[in-house]
Short mmCIF file of C-alpha atoms and ligand atoms in Angstrom, two decimals:
data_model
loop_
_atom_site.label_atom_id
_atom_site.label_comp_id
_atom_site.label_asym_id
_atom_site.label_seq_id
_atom_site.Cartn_x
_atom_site.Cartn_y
_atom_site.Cartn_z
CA UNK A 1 18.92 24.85 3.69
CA UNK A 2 15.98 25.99 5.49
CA UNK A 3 13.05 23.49 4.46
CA UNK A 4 9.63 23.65 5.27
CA UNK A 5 7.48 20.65 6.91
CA UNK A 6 3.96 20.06 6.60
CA UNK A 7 2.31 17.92 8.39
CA UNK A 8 -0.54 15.65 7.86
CA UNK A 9 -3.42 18.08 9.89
CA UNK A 10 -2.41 21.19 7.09
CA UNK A 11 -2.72 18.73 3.94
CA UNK A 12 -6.41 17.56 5.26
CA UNK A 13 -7.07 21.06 6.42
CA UNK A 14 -6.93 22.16 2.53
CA UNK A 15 -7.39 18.96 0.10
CA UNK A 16 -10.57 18.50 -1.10
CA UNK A 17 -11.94 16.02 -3.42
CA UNK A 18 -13.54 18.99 -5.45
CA UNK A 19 -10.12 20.38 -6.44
CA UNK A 20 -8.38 17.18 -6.18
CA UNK A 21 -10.51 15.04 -8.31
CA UNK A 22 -10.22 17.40 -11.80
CA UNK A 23 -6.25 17.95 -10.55
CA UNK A 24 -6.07 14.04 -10.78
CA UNK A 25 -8.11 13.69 -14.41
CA UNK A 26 -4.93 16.39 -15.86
CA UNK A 27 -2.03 14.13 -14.13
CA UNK A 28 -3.58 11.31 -15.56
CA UNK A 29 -3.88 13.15 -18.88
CA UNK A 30 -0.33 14.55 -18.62
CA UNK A 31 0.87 11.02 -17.90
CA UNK A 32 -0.44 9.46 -20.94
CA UNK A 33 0.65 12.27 -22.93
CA UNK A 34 4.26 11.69 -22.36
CA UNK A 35 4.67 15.28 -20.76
CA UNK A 36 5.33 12.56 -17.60
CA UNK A 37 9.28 11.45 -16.81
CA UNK A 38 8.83 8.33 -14.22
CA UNK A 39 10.25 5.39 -14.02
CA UNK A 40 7.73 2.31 -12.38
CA UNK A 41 8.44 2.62 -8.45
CA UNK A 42 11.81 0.78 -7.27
CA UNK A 43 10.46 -1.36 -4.21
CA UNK A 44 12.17 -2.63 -1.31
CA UNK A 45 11.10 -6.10 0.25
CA UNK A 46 12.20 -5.67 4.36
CA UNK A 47 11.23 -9.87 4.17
CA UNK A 48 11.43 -9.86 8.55
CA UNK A 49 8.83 -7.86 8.91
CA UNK A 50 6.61 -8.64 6.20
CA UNK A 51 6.76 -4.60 4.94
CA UNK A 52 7.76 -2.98 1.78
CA UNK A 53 9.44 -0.06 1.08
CA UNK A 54 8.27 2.36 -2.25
CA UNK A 55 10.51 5.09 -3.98
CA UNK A 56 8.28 7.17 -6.49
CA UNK A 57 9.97 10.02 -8.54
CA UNK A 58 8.31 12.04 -11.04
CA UNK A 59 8.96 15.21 -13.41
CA UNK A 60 6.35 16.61 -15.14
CA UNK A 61 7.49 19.38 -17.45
CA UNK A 62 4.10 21.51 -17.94
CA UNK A 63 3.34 21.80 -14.56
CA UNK A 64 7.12 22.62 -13.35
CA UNK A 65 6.52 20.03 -10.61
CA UNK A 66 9.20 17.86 -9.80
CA UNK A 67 8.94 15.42 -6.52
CA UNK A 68 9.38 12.10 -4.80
CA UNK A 69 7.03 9.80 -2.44
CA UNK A 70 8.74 7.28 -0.14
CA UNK A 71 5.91 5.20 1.21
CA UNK A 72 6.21 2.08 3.14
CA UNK A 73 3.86 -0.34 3.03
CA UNK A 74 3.36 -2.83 6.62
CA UNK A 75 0.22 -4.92 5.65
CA UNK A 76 0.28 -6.56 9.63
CA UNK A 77 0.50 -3.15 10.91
CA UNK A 78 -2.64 -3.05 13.78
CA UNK A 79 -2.31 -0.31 15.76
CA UNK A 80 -0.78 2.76 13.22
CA UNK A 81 -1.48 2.68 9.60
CA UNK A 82 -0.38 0.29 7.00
CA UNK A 83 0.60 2.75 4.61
CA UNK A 84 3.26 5.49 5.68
CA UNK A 85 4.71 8.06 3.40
CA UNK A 86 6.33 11.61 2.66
CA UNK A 87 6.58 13.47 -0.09
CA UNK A 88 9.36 16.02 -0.91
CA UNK A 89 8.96 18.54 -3.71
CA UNK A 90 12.20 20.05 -5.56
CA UNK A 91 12.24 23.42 -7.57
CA UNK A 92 12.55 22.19 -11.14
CA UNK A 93 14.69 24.97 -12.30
CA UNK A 94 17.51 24.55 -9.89
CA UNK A 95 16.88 21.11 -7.41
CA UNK A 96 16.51 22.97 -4.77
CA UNK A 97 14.58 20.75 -2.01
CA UNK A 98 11.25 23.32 -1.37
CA UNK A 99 9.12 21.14 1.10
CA UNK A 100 8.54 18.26 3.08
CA UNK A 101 4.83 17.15 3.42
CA UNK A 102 2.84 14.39 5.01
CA UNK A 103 2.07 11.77 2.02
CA UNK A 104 -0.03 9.44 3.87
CA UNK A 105 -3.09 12.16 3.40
CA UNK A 106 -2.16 12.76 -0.14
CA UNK A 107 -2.28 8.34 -0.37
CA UNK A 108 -5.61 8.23 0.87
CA UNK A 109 -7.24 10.63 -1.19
CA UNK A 110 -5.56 10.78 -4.81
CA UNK A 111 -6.08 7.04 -5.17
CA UNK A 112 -9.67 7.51 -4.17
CA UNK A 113 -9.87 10.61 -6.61
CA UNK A 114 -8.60 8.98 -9.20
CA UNK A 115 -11.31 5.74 -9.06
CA UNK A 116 -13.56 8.62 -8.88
CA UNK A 117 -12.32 9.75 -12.48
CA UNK A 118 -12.67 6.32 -13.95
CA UNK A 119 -15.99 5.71 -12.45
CA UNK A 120 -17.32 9.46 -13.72
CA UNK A 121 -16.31 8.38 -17.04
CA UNK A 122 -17.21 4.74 -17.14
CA UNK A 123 -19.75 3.84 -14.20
CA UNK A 124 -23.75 4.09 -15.63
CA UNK A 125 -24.61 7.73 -14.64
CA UNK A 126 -27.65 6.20 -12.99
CA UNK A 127 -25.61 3.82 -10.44
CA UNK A 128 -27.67 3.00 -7.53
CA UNK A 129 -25.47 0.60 -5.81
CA UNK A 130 -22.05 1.43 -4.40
CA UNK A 131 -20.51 -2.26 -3.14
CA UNK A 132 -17.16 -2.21 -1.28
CA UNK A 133 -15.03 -4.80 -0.47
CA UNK A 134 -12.46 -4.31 2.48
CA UNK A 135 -13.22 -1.71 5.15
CA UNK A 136 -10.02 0.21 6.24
CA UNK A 137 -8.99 3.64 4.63
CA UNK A 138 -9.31 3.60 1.67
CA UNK A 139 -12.67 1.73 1.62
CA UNK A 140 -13.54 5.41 3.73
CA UNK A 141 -11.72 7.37 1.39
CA UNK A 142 -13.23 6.03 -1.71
CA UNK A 143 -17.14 5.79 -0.28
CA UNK A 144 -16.11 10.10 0.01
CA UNK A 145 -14.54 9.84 -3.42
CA UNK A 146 -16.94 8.25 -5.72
CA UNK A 147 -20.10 9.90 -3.59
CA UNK A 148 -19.35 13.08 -4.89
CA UNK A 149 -19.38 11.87 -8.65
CA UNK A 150 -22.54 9.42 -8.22
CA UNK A 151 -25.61 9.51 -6.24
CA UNK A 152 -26.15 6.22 -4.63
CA UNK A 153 -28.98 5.25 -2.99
CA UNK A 154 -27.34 2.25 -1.32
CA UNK A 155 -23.56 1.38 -0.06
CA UNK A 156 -22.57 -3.02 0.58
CA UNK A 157 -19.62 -3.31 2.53
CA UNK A 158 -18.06 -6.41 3.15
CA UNK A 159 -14.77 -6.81 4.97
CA UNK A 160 -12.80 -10.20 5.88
CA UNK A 161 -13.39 -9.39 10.10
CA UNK A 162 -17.16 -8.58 10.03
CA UNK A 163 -17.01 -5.95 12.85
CA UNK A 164 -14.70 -3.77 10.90
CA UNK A 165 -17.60 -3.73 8.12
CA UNK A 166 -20.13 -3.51 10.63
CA UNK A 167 -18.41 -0.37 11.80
CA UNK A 168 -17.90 1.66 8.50
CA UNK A 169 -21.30 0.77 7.72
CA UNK A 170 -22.61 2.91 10.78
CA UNK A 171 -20.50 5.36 9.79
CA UNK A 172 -21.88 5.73 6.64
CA UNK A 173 -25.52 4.62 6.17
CA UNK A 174 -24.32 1.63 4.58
CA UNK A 175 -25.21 -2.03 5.07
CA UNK A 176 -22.64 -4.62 5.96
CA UNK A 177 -22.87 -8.07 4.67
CA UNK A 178 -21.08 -10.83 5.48
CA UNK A 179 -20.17 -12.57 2.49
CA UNK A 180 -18.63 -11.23 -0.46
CA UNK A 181 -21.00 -12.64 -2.71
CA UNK A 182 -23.90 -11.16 -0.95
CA UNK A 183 -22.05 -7.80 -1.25
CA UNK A 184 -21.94 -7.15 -5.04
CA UNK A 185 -25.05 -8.84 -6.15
CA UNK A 186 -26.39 -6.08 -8.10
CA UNK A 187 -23.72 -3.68 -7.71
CA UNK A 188 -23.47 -1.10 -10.64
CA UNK A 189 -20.31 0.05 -8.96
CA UNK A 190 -17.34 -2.28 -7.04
CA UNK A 191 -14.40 -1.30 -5.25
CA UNK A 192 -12.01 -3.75 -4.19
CA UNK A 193 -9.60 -2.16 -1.28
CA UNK A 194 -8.06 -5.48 0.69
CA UNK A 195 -4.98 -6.62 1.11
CA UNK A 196 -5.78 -9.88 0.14
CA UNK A 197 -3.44 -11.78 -1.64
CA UNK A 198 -5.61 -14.24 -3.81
CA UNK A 199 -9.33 -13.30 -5.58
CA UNK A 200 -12.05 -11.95 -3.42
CA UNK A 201 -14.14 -10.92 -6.27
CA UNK A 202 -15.22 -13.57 -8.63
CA UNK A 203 -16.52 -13.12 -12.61
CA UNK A 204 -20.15 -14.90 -11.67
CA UNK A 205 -20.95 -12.35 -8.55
CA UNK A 206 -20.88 -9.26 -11.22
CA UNK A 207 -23.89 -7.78 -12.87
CA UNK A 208 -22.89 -7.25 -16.77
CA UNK A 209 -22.21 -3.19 -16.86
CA UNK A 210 -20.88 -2.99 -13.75
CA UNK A 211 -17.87 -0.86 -13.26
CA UNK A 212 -14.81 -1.97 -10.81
CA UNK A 213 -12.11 -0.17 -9.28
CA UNK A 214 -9.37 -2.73 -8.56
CA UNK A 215 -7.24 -1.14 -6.13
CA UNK A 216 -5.51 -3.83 -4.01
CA UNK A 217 -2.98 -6.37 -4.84
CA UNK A 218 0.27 -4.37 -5.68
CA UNK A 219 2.58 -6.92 -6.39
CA UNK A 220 3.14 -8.92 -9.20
CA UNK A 221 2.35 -12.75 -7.68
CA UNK A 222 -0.72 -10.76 -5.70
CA UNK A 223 -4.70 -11.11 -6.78
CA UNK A 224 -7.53 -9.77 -5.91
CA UNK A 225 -9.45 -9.97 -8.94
CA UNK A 226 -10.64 -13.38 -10.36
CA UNK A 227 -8.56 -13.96 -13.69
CA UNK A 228 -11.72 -14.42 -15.30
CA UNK A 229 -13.30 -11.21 -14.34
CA UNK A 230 -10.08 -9.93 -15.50
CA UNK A 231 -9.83 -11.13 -18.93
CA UNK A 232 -14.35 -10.61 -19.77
CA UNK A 233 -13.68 -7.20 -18.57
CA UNK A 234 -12.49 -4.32 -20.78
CA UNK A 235 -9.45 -3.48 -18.95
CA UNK A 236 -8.03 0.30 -18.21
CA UNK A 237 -4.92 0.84 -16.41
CA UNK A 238 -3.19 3.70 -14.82
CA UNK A 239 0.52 2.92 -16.38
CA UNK A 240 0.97 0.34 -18.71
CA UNK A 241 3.59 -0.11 -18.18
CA UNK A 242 3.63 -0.49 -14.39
CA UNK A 243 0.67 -2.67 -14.81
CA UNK A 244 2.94 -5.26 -17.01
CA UNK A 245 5.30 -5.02 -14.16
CA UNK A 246 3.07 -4.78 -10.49
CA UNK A 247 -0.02 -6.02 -11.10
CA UNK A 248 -0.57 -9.83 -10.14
CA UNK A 249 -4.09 -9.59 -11.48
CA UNK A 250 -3.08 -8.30 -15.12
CA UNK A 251 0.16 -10.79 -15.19
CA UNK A 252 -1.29 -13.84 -13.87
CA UNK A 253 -4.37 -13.43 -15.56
CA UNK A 254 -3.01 -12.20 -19.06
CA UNK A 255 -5.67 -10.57 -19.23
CA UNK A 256 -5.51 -7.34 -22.26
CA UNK A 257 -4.58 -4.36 -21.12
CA UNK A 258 -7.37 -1.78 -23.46
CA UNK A 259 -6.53 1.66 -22.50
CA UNK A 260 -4.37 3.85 -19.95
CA UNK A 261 -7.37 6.15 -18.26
CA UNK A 262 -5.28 9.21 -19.48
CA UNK A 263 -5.86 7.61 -23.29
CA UNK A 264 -9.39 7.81 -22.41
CA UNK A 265 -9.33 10.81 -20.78
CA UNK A 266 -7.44 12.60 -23.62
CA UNK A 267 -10.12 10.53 -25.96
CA UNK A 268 -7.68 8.74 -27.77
CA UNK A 269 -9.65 5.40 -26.21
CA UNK A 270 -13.39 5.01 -25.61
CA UNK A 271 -14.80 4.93 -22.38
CA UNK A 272 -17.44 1.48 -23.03
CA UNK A 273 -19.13 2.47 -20.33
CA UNK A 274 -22.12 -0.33 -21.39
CA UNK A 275 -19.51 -2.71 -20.84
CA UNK A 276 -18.20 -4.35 -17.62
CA UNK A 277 -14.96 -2.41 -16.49
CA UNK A 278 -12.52 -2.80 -14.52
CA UNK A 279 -9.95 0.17 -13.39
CA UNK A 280 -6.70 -1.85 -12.36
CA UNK A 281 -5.34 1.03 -10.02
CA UNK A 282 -1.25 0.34 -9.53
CA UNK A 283 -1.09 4.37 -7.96
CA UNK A 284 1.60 6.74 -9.87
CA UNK A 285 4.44 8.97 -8.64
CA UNK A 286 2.83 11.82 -10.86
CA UNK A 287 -0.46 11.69 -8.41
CA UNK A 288 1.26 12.28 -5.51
CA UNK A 289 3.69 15.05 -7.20
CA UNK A 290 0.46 16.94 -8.43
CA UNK A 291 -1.41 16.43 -5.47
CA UNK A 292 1.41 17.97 -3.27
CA UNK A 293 2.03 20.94 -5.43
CA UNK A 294 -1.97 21.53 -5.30
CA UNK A 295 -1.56 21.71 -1.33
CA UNK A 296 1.28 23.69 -1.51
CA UNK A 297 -0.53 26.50 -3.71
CA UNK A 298 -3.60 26.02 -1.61
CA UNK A 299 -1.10 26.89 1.71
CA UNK A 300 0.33 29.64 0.08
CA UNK A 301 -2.35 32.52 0.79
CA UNK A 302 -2.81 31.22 3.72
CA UNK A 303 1.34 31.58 4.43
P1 NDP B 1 -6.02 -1.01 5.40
O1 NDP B 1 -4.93 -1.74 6.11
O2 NDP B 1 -6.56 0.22 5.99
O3 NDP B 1 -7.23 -2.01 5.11
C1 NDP B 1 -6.97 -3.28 4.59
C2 NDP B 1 -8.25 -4.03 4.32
O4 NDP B 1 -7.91 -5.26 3.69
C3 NDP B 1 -9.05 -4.35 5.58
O5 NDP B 1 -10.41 -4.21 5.26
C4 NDP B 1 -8.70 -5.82 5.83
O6 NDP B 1 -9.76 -6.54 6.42
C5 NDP B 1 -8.52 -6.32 4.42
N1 NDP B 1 -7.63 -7.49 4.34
C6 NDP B 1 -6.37 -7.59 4.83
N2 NDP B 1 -5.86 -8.80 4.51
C7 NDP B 1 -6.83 -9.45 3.81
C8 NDP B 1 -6.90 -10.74 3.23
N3 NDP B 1 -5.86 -11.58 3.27
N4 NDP B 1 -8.04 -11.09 2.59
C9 NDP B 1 -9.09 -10.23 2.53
N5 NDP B 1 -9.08 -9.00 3.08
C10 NDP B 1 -7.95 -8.62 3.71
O7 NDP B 1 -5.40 -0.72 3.94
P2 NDP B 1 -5.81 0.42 2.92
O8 NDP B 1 -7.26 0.60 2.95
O9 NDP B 1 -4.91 1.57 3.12
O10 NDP B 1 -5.36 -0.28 1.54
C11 NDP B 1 -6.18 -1.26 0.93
C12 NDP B 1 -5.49 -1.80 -0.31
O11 NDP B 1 -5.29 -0.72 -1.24
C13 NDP B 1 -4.09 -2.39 -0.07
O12 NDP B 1 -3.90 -3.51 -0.90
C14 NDP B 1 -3.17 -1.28 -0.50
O13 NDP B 1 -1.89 -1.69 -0.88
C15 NDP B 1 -3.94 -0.71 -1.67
N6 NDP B 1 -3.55 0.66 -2.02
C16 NDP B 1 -3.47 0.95 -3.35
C17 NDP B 1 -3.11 2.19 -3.76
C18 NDP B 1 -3.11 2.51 -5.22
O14 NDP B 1 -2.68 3.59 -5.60
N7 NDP B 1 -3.60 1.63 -6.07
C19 NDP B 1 -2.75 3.25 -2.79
C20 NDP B 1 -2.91 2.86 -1.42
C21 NDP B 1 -3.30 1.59 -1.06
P3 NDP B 1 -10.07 -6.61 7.99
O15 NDP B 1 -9.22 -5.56 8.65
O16 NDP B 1 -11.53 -6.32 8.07
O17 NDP B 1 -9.72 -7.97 8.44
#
């Protein structure tokens, strides 16, 4: 079996967020349409070293695209990243293992991409203020992300070790605060990218309208979102069903789960974009499937 590798410098090379943001609105779309076969992702604890291990198959019959992530998940890492991952892709006619590719590119940017979809469709077009709250990847990835769909004229980081906020703020003409609070006051758009395992956001900080992304907290006894923020917001999820299952913010909170984004996307749901919402993002194996099969047809002419 001769299979091909591709490393992390070819997927960044050709993945854009122009291409990948509309790829990510059809998986979405195709995953709420039922055209999606995946099961929520089996995870492994490894307890000694406080990491977690992800396996995240998916088969998506219109688009022939049939693939796996494994992606391991080190919150202490320091020094190398705390996500790790690769993604293999199978021909769906006969199983036959076609590529190997980086996945911790593909991590970074589809999950950004696909806040950028639920912002597009439920952020005030008008947003002026872009508030983040953690300052590591994919705090970079979805400043990038959610720039390209709104103009805003100002970006609030806030991070839990100042300097780290201080630095991504240089990096991209934003401010840096140091409390939370601060951070969000007046925020038409929030992204929450931590690792925290209790609230960082709270209901009273939030401007009524506001949209969140809620990207943290993967586990099902983690928060990141104030259970109150949860339940006064209207509520979109990736997967329902994963969010019933993952998400410590929906379960502890109870909070009512209105619409998958694909529901929206596919207009069976409204997007109440004069509302407060909140995007619970969980990340699905379909994402990373898509988004892999979209690098390897942008490698292709390129051999
Ligand atoms: P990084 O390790 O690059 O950054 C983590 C950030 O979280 C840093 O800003 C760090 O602050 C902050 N942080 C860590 N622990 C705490 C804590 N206890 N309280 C408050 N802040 C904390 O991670 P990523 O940017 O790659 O990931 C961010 C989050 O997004 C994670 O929860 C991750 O699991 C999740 N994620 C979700 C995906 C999805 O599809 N929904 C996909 C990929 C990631 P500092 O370093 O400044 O101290």
């Amino acid at each position: 079996m001769d299979i091909k590798f591709i490393p992390a410098d070819d997927v960044k090379k050709v993945l854009h967020y122009n291409d990948l943001i509309p790829e990510m609105e059809s998986a979405l779309k195709k995953f709420s349409s039922k055209d999606v076969e995946q099961p929520v992702r089996s995870i492994v604890s490894v307890k000694e070293a406080n990491g977690f291990l992800g396996v995240m198959p998916a088969y998506s019959s219109s688009s022939n695209a049939l693939g796996v992530k494994l992606v391991t998940f080190y919150p202490q890492n320091k020094d190398v990243p705390t996500h790790n991952a690769i993604i293999t892709l199978f021909n769906s006619q006969n199983g036959i293992p076609e590529v190997i590719m980086d996945g911790e590119v593909i991590t970074t940017m589809r999950t950004a991409a696909v806040s950028a979809v639920a912002t597009k469709y439920l952020a005030a077009p008008d947003s002026q203020i872009l508030a983040v709250l953690g300052a590591g990847v994919q705090a970079r990835s979805h400043i990038q992300a959610l720039s390209s769909v709104l103009s805003f004229k100002k970006i609030h980081i806030w991070s839990r070790t100042k300097k780290n906020a201080e630095v991504l703020a240089r990096e991209v003409g934003g401010t840096a605060f140091d409390d939370a609070q601060e951070a969000v006051k007046d925020a038409d758009v929030i992204v929450t990218v931590t690792s925290a395992v209790s609230p960082v956001l709270m209901k009273d900080w939030v401007k009524t309208g506001a949209h969140i992304n809620a990207v943290g907290a993967c586990r099902p006894d983690w928060q990141e979102i104030d259970p109150d923020l949860m339940r006064s917001s209207v509520l979109y999820v990736d997967s329902q069903k994963a969010a019933l299952m993952e998400s410590g913010d929906v379960i502890l909170s109870k909070a009512e789960i209105f619409a998958e984004l694909g529901e929206m996307l596919l207009g069976e749901k409204e997007a109440m974009k004069q509302k407060t919402t909140l995007f619970k993002s969980l990340g699905l194996a379909i994402e990373d499937v898509m988004s892999a099969k979209l690098v390897q047809r942008l490698l292709k002419p390129q051999g």
